[in-house]
Amino acid sequence: MKAHILQHVAFEDAGIINAWLDAHRADVGVTRFDEAAALPDPAGLDLLVVMGGPMSVNDEAEHPWLVAEKRFIAQAVAQGTAVLGICLGAQLIAAAQGARVYRNAEKEIGWFDIEAVEAPQGCFAFPPRCTVMHWHGETFDLPPRAHRLAASVGCANQAFQLGERVIGLQFHLEMTDANLRAILANCRGELRPAHFVQTEAQILDAGPQHFAATHALMAQLLDYLTRPTAR
């Protein structure tokens, strides 16, 4: 398996996804947009993982590499590569498919429930309800022909699937304790009291209660995206 990770900032890496890639002996490349915007040939990829970041997909003037990144993601989707987008990554997939990305009514930061949404047979099935880590202030319209997979009280579009091999997640299943501490160290200024914003202590204390379930769900999702029949 040849995989590639699009990483936007140093403190949001692939987390537990790296363990899955190691277990599958994947040949992994990484584009670090905070260092250089070099992109590989999309034709050779089996799996593309698009990570999160504090910027918006609409910040092309400040981050001109977003233009090339969206074009690259659109190519990967069109050629049938398995694509997973996380938070900003999901928004980038949506934008690359022509959907609107904009400020959500509520900022979600912390461990909150999502609920599965009925989708066509064959789509990835989330548990009826599960607690996942959120860190976002924007949301997206569903791309054309995409199916919504999950929702929350604070954000209607939490997950979507496009075809058999593309899934976008507004939330973070990849987070480890190290990931949590890294994002808190760099973004704790966003923890302003609000209905769906937890404190730093609440976020750290809840992590050990949920890591096993979220990591298992991430592994199931990656297995689903890369299954041989999804081609």
PDB file of C-alpha atoms in Angstrom:
ATOM      1  CA  MET A   1       0.000   0.000   0.000  1.00  0.00           C
ATOM      2  CA  LYS A   2       1.235   3.445  -0.921  1.00  0.00           C
ATOM      3  CA  ALA A   3      -0.171   6.165   1.345  1.00  0.00           C
ATOM      4  CA  HIS A   4       0.328   9.901   1.552  1.00  0.00           C
ATOM      5  CA  ILE A   5      -0.508  12.325   4.358  1.00  0.00           C
ATOM      6  CA  LEU A   6      -1.235  16.002   3.821  1.00  0.00           C
ATOM      7  CA  GLN A   7      -0.233  17.748   7.065  1.00  0.00           C
ATOM      8  CA  HIS A   8      -0.866  21.455   7.545  1.00  0.00           C
ATOM      9  CA  VAL A   9       0.823  22.223  10.878  1.00  0.00           C
ATOM     10  CA  ALA A  10       3.386  20.379  12.969  1.00  0.00           C
ATOM     11  CA  PHE A  11       1.054  19.917  15.933  1.00  0.00           C
ATOM     12  CA  GLU A  12      -1.673  18.064  13.989  1.00  0.00           C
ATOM     13  CA  ASP A  13      -0.087  14.859  12.769  1.00  0.00           C
ATOM     14  CA  ALA A  14      -1.748  11.565  11.881  1.00  0.00           C
ATOM     15  CA  GLY A  15      -1.820  10.247  15.440  1.00  0.00           C
ATOM     16  CA  ILE A  16      -3.104   6.690  15.711  1.00  0.00           C
ATOM     17  CA  ILE A  17      -3.368   6.457  11.904  1.00  0.00           C
ATOM     18  CA  ASN A  18       0.400   5.985  11.900  1.00  0.00           C
ATOM     19  CA  ALA A  19       0.012   2.752  13.897  1.00  0.00           C
ATOM     20  CA  TRP A  20      -2.488   1.439  11.345  1.00  0.00           C
ATOM     21  CA  LEU A  21      -0.159   2.330   8.478  1.00  0.00           C
ATOM     22  CA  ASP A  22       2.757   0.624  10.233  1.00  0.00           C
ATOM     23  CA  ALA A  23       0.673  -2.515  10.823  1.00  0.00           C
ATOM     24  CA  HIS A  24      -0.155  -2.618   7.104  1.00  0.00           C
ATOM     25  CA  ARG A  25       3.485  -2.032   6.125  1.00  0.00           C
ATOM     26  CA  ALA A  26       2.469   0.962   4.076  1.00  0.00           C
ATOM     27  CA  ASP A  27       4.931   3.047   2.101  1.00  0.00           C
ATOM     28  CA  VAL A  28       4.081   6.473   3.557  1.00  0.00           C
ATOM     29  CA  GLY A  29       4.913   9.922   2.256  1.00  0.00           C
ATOM     30  CA  VAL A  30       4.093  13.212   3.953  1.00  0.00           C
ATOM     31  CA  THR A  31       3.598  16.716   2.577  1.00  0.00           C
ATOM     32  CA  ARG A  32       4.222  19.302   5.295  1.00  0.00           C
ATOM     33  CA  PHE A  33       2.606  22.495   4.058  1.00  0.00           C
ATOM     34  CA  ASP A  34       4.191  24.433   6.923  1.00  0.00           C
ATOM     35  CA  GLU A  35       7.592  23.553   5.418  1.00  0.00           C
ATOM     36  CA  ALA A  36       7.080  22.980   1.673  1.00  0.00           C
ATOM     37  CA  ALA A  37       4.147  22.389  -0.641  1.00  0.00           C
ATOM     38  CA  ALA A  38       5.638  19.563  -2.733  1.00  0.00           C
ATOM     39  CA  LEU A  39       2.962  17.077  -3.779  1.00  0.00           C
ATOM     40  CA  PRO A  40       3.499  13.566  -5.172  1.00  0.00           C
ATOM     41  CA  ASP A  41       2.054  12.088  -8.342  1.00  0.00           C
ATOM     42  CA  PRO A  42      -1.509  11.234  -7.308  1.00  0.00           C
ATOM     43  CA  ALA A  43      -1.641   8.397  -9.832  1.00  0.00           C
ATOM     44  CA  GLY A  44       0.488   6.147  -7.631  1.00  0.00           C
ATOM     45  CA  LEU A  45      -1.468   6.491  -4.391  1.00  0.00           C
ATOM     46  CA  ASP A  46      -3.696   3.903  -2.715  1.00  0.00           C
ATOM     47  CA  LEU A  47      -4.633   6.075   0.287  1.00  0.00           C
ATOM     48  CA  LEU A  48      -4.618   9.837   0.870  1.00  0.00           C
ATOM     49  CA  VAL A  49      -5.128  11.202   4.397  1.00  0.00           C
ATOM     50  CA  VAL A  50      -5.841  14.931   4.695  1.00  0.00           C
ATOM     51  CA  MET A  51      -5.257  16.226   8.214  1.00  0.00           C
ATOM     52  CA  GLY A  52      -6.635  19.174  10.185  1.00  0.00           C
ATOM     53  CA  GLY A  53      -5.264  22.623  10.857  1.00  0.00           C
ATOM     54  CA  PRO A  54      -6.201  26.018  12.264  1.00  0.00           C
ATOM     55  CA  MET A  55      -6.557  27.734   8.883  1.00  0.00           C
ATOM     56  CA  SER A  56      -9.718  27.893   6.764  1.00  0.00           C
ATOM     57  CA  VAL A  57     -10.078  26.390   3.308  1.00  0.00           C
ATOM     58  CA  ASN A  58     -11.024  29.936   2.283  1.00  0.00           C
ATOM     59  CA  ASP A  59      -7.646  31.414   3.336  1.00  0.00           C
ATOM     60  CA  GLU A  60      -6.084  31.140  -0.129  1.00  0.00           C
ATOM     61  CA  ALA A  61      -4.620  34.643  -0.004  1.00  0.00           C
ATOM     62  CA  GLU A  62      -2.718  33.827   3.187  1.00  0.00           C
ATOM     63  CA  HIS A  63      -1.955  30.206   2.228  1.00  0.00           C
ATOM     64  CA  PRO A  64      -1.729  30.045  -1.590  1.00  0.00           C
ATOM     65  CA  TRP A  65      -0.814  26.347  -1.475  1.00  0.00           C
ATOM     66  CA  LEU A  66      -4.484  25.657  -0.651  1.00  0.00           C
ATOM     67  CA  VAL A  67      -5.274  26.106  -4.349  1.00  0.00           C
ATOM     68  CA  ALA A  68      -2.901  23.314  -5.395  1.00  0.00           C
ATOM     69  CA  GLU A  69      -3.983  21.150  -2.472  1.00  0.00           C
ATOM     70  CA  LYS A  70      -7.659  21.321  -3.432  1.00  0.00           C
ATOM     71  CA  ARG A  71      -6.760  20.492  -7.032  1.00  0.00           C
ATOM     72  CA  PHE A  72      -4.664  17.535  -5.831  1.00  0.00           C
ATOM     73  CA  ILE A  73      -7.501  16.225  -3.649  1.00  0.00           C
ATOM     74  CA  ALA A  74      -9.942  16.529  -6.542  1.00  0.00           C
ATOM     75  CA  GLN A  75      -7.557  14.492  -8.731  1.00  0.00           C
ATOM     76  CA  ALA A  76      -7.239  11.792  -6.069  1.00  0.00           C
ATOM     77  CA  VAL A  77     -11.022  11.551  -5.709  1.00  0.00           C
ATOM     78  CA  ALA A  78     -11.540  11.428  -9.490  1.00  0.00           C
ATOM     79  CA  GLN A  79      -9.033   8.617  -9.985  1.00  0.00           C
ATOM     80  CA  GLY A  80     -10.605   6.429  -7.281  1.00  0.00           C
ATOM     81  CA  THR A  81      -7.959   6.767  -4.555  1.00  0.00           C
ATOM     82  CA  ALA A  82      -9.165   6.060  -1.025  1.00  0.00           C
ATOM     83  CA  VAL A  83      -9.339   9.498   0.624  1.00  0.00           C
ATOM     84  CA  LEU A  84      -9.899  10.318   4.288  1.00  0.00           C
ATOM     85  CA  GLY A  85     -10.302  13.916   5.402  1.00  0.00           C
ATOM     86  CA  ILE A  86     -10.201  14.960   9.060  1.00  0.00           C
ATOM     87  CA  CYS A  87     -11.661  18.301  10.215  1.00  0.00           C
ATOM     88  CA  LEU A  88      -9.974  20.802   7.875  1.00  0.00           C
ATOM     89  CA  GLY A  89      -9.306  17.785   5.661  1.00  0.00           C
ATOM     90  CA  ALA A  90     -13.029  17.047   5.351  1.00  0.00           C
ATOM     91  CA  GLN A  91     -13.676  20.697   4.563  1.00  0.00           C
ATOM     92  CA  LEU A  92     -10.982  20.580   1.882  1.00  0.00           C
ATOM     93  CA  ILE A  93     -12.606  17.543   0.251  1.00  0.00           C
ATOM     94  CA  ALA A  94     -15.940  19.349   0.294  1.00  0.00           C
ATOM     95  CA  ALA A  95     -14.406  22.513  -1.182  1.00  0.00           C
ATOM     96  CA  ALA A  96     -12.525  20.512  -3.823  1.00  0.00           C
ATOM     97  CA  GLN A  97     -15.901  19.109  -4.916  1.00  0.00           C
ATOM     98  CA  GLY A  98     -17.464  22.559  -5.168  1.00  0.00           C
ATOM     99  CA  ALA A  99     -19.260  22.662  -1.801  1.00  0.00           C
ATOM    100  CA  ARG A 100     -19.373  25.722   0.449  1.00  0.00           C
ATOM    101  CA  VAL A 101     -17.313  25.911   3.668  1.00  0.00           C
ATOM    102  CA  TYR A 102     -18.358  28.518   6.216  1.00  0.00           C
ATOM    103  CA  ARG A 103     -18.565  29.409   9.917  1.00  0.00           C
ATOM    104  CA  ASN A 104     -20.666  26.997  11.968  1.00  0.00           C
ATOM    105  CA  ALA A 105     -23.326  28.394  14.285  1.00  0.00           C
ATOM    106  CA  GLU A 106     -21.477  26.810  17.212  1.00  0.00           C
ATOM    107  CA  LYS A 107     -17.782  26.264  17.813  1.00  0.00           C
ATOM    108  CA  GLU A 108     -17.202  22.672  18.987  1.00  0.00           C
ATOM    109  CA  ILE A 109     -14.091  21.968  21.055  1.00  0.00           C
ATOM    110  CA  GLY A 110     -14.045  18.934  23.313  1.00  0.00           C
ATOM    111  CA  TRP A 111     -15.529  15.474  23.672  1.00  0.00           C
ATOM    112  CA  PHE A 112     -19.131  15.460  22.426  1.00  0.00           C
ATOM    113  CA  ASP A 113     -21.480  12.849  21.017  1.00  0.00           C
ATOM    114  CA  ILE A 114     -22.233  12.254  17.370  1.00  0.00           C
ATOM    115  CA  GLU A 115     -25.161  10.180  16.107  1.00  0.00           C
ATOM    116  CA  ALA A 116     -25.231   7.978  13.034  1.00  0.00           C
ATOM    117  CA  VAL A 117     -27.475   9.092  10.165  1.00  0.00           C
ATOM    118  CA  GLU A 118     -29.231   6.575   7.959  1.00  0.00           C
ATOM    119  CA  ALA A 119     -27.340   6.243   4.689  1.00  0.00           C
ATOM    120  CA  PRO A 120     -27.607   3.951   1.658  1.00  0.00           C
ATOM    121  CA  GLN A 121     -26.638   0.320   2.093  1.00  0.00           C
ATOM    122  CA  GLY A 122     -22.910  -0.217   1.655  1.00  0.00           C
ATOM    123  CA  CYS A 123     -21.877   3.103   3.193  1.00  0.00           C
ATOM    124  CA  PHE A 124     -19.658   3.068   6.265  1.00  0.00           C
ATOM    125  CA  ALA A 125     -21.813   2.569   9.359  1.00  0.00           C
ATOM    126  CA  PHE A 126     -21.021   4.555  12.488  1.00  0.00           C
ATOM    127  CA  PRO A 127     -22.271   3.355  15.870  1.00  0.00           C
ATOM    128  CA  PRO A 128     -25.721   4.767  16.717  1.00  0.00           C
ATOM    129  CA  ARG A 129     -24.032   7.134  19.173  1.00  0.00           C
ATOM    130  CA  CYS A 130     -20.409   7.660  20.156  1.00  0.00           C
ATOM    131  CA  THR A 131     -18.277  10.299  21.864  1.00  0.00           C
ATOM    132  CA  VAL A 132     -15.531  11.829  19.742  1.00  0.00           C
ATOM    133  CA  MET A 133     -13.060  14.718  19.950  1.00  0.00           C
ATOM    134  CA  HIS A 134     -14.006  17.947  18.157  1.00  0.00           C
ATOM    135  CA  TRP A 135     -11.991  21.068  17.423  1.00  0.00           C
ATOM    136  CA  HIS A 136     -13.632  23.207  14.760  1.00  0.00           C
ATOM    137  CA  GLY A 137     -15.431  26.468  14.166  1.00  0.00           C
ATOM    138  CA  GLU A 138     -16.407  25.946  10.523  1.00  0.00           C
ATOM    139  CA  THR A 139     -18.642  23.490   8.727  1.00  0.00           C
ATOM    140  CA  PHE A 140     -19.492  22.603   5.118  1.00  0.00           C
ATOM    141  CA  ASP A 141     -22.359  21.831   2.800  1.00  0.00           C
ATOM    142  CA  LEU A 142     -22.395  18.244   1.587  1.00  0.00           C
ATOM    143  CA  PRO A 143     -20.625  17.825  -1.751  1.00  0.00           C
ATOM    144  CA  PRO A 144     -22.819  16.798  -4.690  1.00  0.00           C
ATOM    145  CA  ARG A 145     -23.767  13.095  -4.534  1.00  0.00           C
ATOM    146  CA  ALA A 146     -22.308  12.724  -1.028  1.00  0.00           C
ATOM    147  CA  HIS A 147     -24.226  10.983   1.761  1.00  0.00           C
ATOM    148  CA  ARG A 148     -24.296  12.281   5.331  1.00  0.00           C
ATOM    149  CA  LEU A 149     -23.155   9.628   7.814  1.00  0.00           C
ATOM    150  CA  ALA A 150     -23.245  11.397  11.193  1.00  0.00           C
ATOM    151  CA  ALA A 151     -24.547  14.524  12.928  1.00  0.00           C
ATOM    152  CA  SER A 152     -24.342  16.213  16.315  1.00  0.00           C
ATOM    153  CA  VAL A 153     -26.430  18.711  18.250  1.00  0.00           C
ATOM    154  CA  GLY A 154     -23.909  21.431  17.479  1.00  0.00           C
ATOM    155  CA  CYS A 155     -23.165  20.600  13.826  1.00  0.00           C
ATOM    156  CA  ALA A 156     -25.431  18.904  11.285  1.00  0.00           C
ATOM    157  CA  ASN A 157     -22.735  17.608   8.922  1.00  0.00           C
ATOM    158  CA  GLN A 158     -20.259  15.621  11.016  1.00  0.00           C
ATOM    159  CA  ALA A 159     -19.325  12.969   8.456  1.00  0.00           C
ATOM    160  CA  PHE A 160     -20.007  12.240   4.809  1.00  0.00           C
ATOM    161  CA  GLN A 161     -19.183   9.636   2.200  1.00  0.00           C
ATOM    162  CA  LEU A 162     -18.641  10.238  -1.496  1.00  0.00           C
ATOM    163  CA  GLY A 163     -18.732   7.088  -3.609  1.00  0.00           C
ATOM    164  CA  GLU A 164     -17.101   4.006  -2.129  1.00  0.00           C
ATOM    165  CA  ARG A 165     -13.685   5.372  -1.216  1.00  0.00           C
ATOM    166  CA  VAL A 166     -13.985   8.939   0.102  1.00  0.00           C
ATOM    167  CA  ILE A 167     -14.973   9.878   3.665  1.00  0.00           C
ATOM    168  CA  GLY A 168     -14.791  13.223   5.430  1.00  0.00           C
ATOM    169  CA  LEU A 169     -14.898  13.556   9.221  1.00  0.00           C
ATOM    170  CA  GLN A 170     -15.498  16.874  10.969  1.00  0.00           C
ATOM    171  CA  PHE A 171     -14.149  15.304  14.187  1.00  0.00           C
ATOM    172  CA  HIS A 172     -10.924  13.609  15.286  1.00  0.00           C
ATOM    173  CA  LEU A 173     -10.693   9.842  15.732  1.00  0.00           C
ATOM    174  CA  GLU A 174      -6.910   9.904  15.365  1.00  0.00           C
ATOM    175  CA  MET A 175      -6.188  11.851  18.555  1.00  0.00           C
ATOM    176  CA  THR A 176      -3.820  10.376  21.136  1.00  0.00           C
ATOM    177  CA  ASP A 177      -2.888  11.951  24.456  1.00  0.00           C
ATOM    178  CA  ALA A 178       0.182  13.445  22.762  1.00  0.00           C
ATOM    179  CA  ASN A 179      -1.997  14.901  19.979  1.00  0.00           C
ATOM    180  CA  LEU A 180      -4.364  16.438  22.509  1.00  0.00           C
ATOM    181  CA  ARG A 181      -1.554  18.051  24.459  1.00  0.00           C
ATOM    182  CA  ALA A 182       0.034  19.383  21.273  1.00  0.00           C
ATOM    183  CA  ILE A 183      -3.121  21.028  19.966  1.00  0.00           C
ATOM    184  CA  LEU A 184      -3.890  22.453  23.395  1.00  0.00           C
ATOM    185  CA  ALA A 185      -0.398  23.906  23.662  1.00  0.00           C
ATOM    186  CA  ASN A 186      -0.829  25.663  20.332  1.00  0.00           C
ATOM    187  CA  CYS A 187      -4.526  26.552  20.305  1.00  0.00           C
ATOM    188  CA  ARG A 188      -5.675  26.883  23.925  1.00  0.00           C
ATOM    189  CA  GLY A 189      -6.541  30.514  23.216  1.00  0.00           C
ATOM    190  CA  GLU A 190      -9.658  29.213  21.441  1.00  0.00           C
ATOM    191  CA  LEU A 191     -11.033  27.738  24.672  1.00  0.00           C
ATOM    192  CA  ARG A 192     -13.419  30.593  25.361  1.00  0.00           C
ATOM    193  CA  PRO A 193     -16.510  29.590  27.397  1.00  0.00           C
ATOM    194  CA  ALA A 194     -19.376  28.472  25.148  1.00  0.00           C
ATOM    195  CA  HIS A 195     -22.022  25.777  25.073  1.00  0.00           C
ATOM    196  CA  PHE A 196     -19.892  23.302  23.076  1.00  0.00           C
ATOM    197  CA  VAL A 197     -16.435  24.330  24.302  1.00  0.00           C
ATOM    198  CA  GLN A 198     -14.894  22.349  27.157  1.00  0.00           C
ATOM    199  CA  THR A 199     -12.050  23.410  29.410  1.00  0.00           C
ATOM    200  CA  GLU A 200      -8.521  22.110  28.968  1.00  0.00           C
ATOM    201  CA  ALA A 201      -8.914  19.968  32.093  1.00  0.00           C
ATOM    202  CA  GLN A 202     -12.155  18.441  30.813  1.00  0.00           C
ATOM    203  CA  ILE A 203     -10.571  17.613  27.466  1.00  0.00           C
ATOM    204  CA  LEU A 204      -7.507  15.946  28.983  1.00  0.00           C
ATOM    205  CA  ASP A 205      -9.452  14.100  31.666  1.00  0.00           C
ATOM    206  CA  ALA A 206     -11.932  12.634  29.170  1.00  0.00           C
ATOM    207  CA  GLY A 207      -9.320  11.390  26.716  1.00  0.00           C
ATOM    208  CA  PRO A 208      -8.453   8.094  28.445  1.00  0.00           C
ATOM    209  CA  GLN A 209     -12.150   7.230  28.619  1.00  0.00           C
ATOM    210  CA  HIS A 210     -12.579   7.455  24.859  1.00  0.00           C
ATOM    211  CA  PHE A 211      -9.250   6.703  23.141  1.00  0.00           C
ATOM    212  CA  ALA A 212      -9.781   2.933  22.857  1.00  0.00           C
ATOM    213  CA  ALA A 213     -13.182   3.322  21.186  1.00  0.00           C
ATOM    214  CA  THR A 214     -12.168   6.129  18.842  1.00  0.00           C
ATOM    215  CA  HIS A 215      -8.972   4.364  17.804  1.00  0.00           C
ATOM    216  CA  ALA A 216     -10.876   1.148  17.091  1.00  0.00           C
ATOM    217  CA  LEU A 217     -13.389   3.112  15.016  1.00  0.00           C
ATOM    218  CA  MET A 218     -10.577   4.740  13.050  1.00  0.00           C
ATOM    219  CA  ALA A 219      -9.081   1.331  12.268  1.00  0.00           C
ATOM    220  CA  GLN A 220     -12.487   0.079  11.079  1.00  0.00           C
ATOM    221  CA  LEU A 221     -12.890   3.118   8.863  1.00  0.00           C
ATOM    222  CA  LEU A 222      -9.443   2.728   7.302  1.00  0.00           C
ATOM    223  CA  ASP A 223     -10.081  -0.989   6.737  1.00  0.00           C
ATOM    224  CA  TYR A 224     -13.343  -0.063   5.007  1.00  0.00           C
ATOM    225  CA  LEU A 225     -11.792   2.578   2.749  1.00  0.00           C
ATOM    226  CA  THR A 226      -8.935   0.338   1.628  1.00  0.00           C
ATOM    227  CA  ARG A 227     -10.882  -2.910   1.241  1.00  0.00           C
ATOM    228  CA  PRO A 228     -10.158  -4.592  -2.133  1.00  0.00           C
ATOM    229  CA  THR A 229     -13.808  -4.555  -3.234  1.00  0.00           C
ATOM    230  CA  ALA A 230     -13.992  -0.738  -2.995  1.00  0.00           C
ATOM    231  CA  ARG A 231     -12.442  -0.176  -6.402  1.00  0.00           C
TER     232      ARG A 231
END
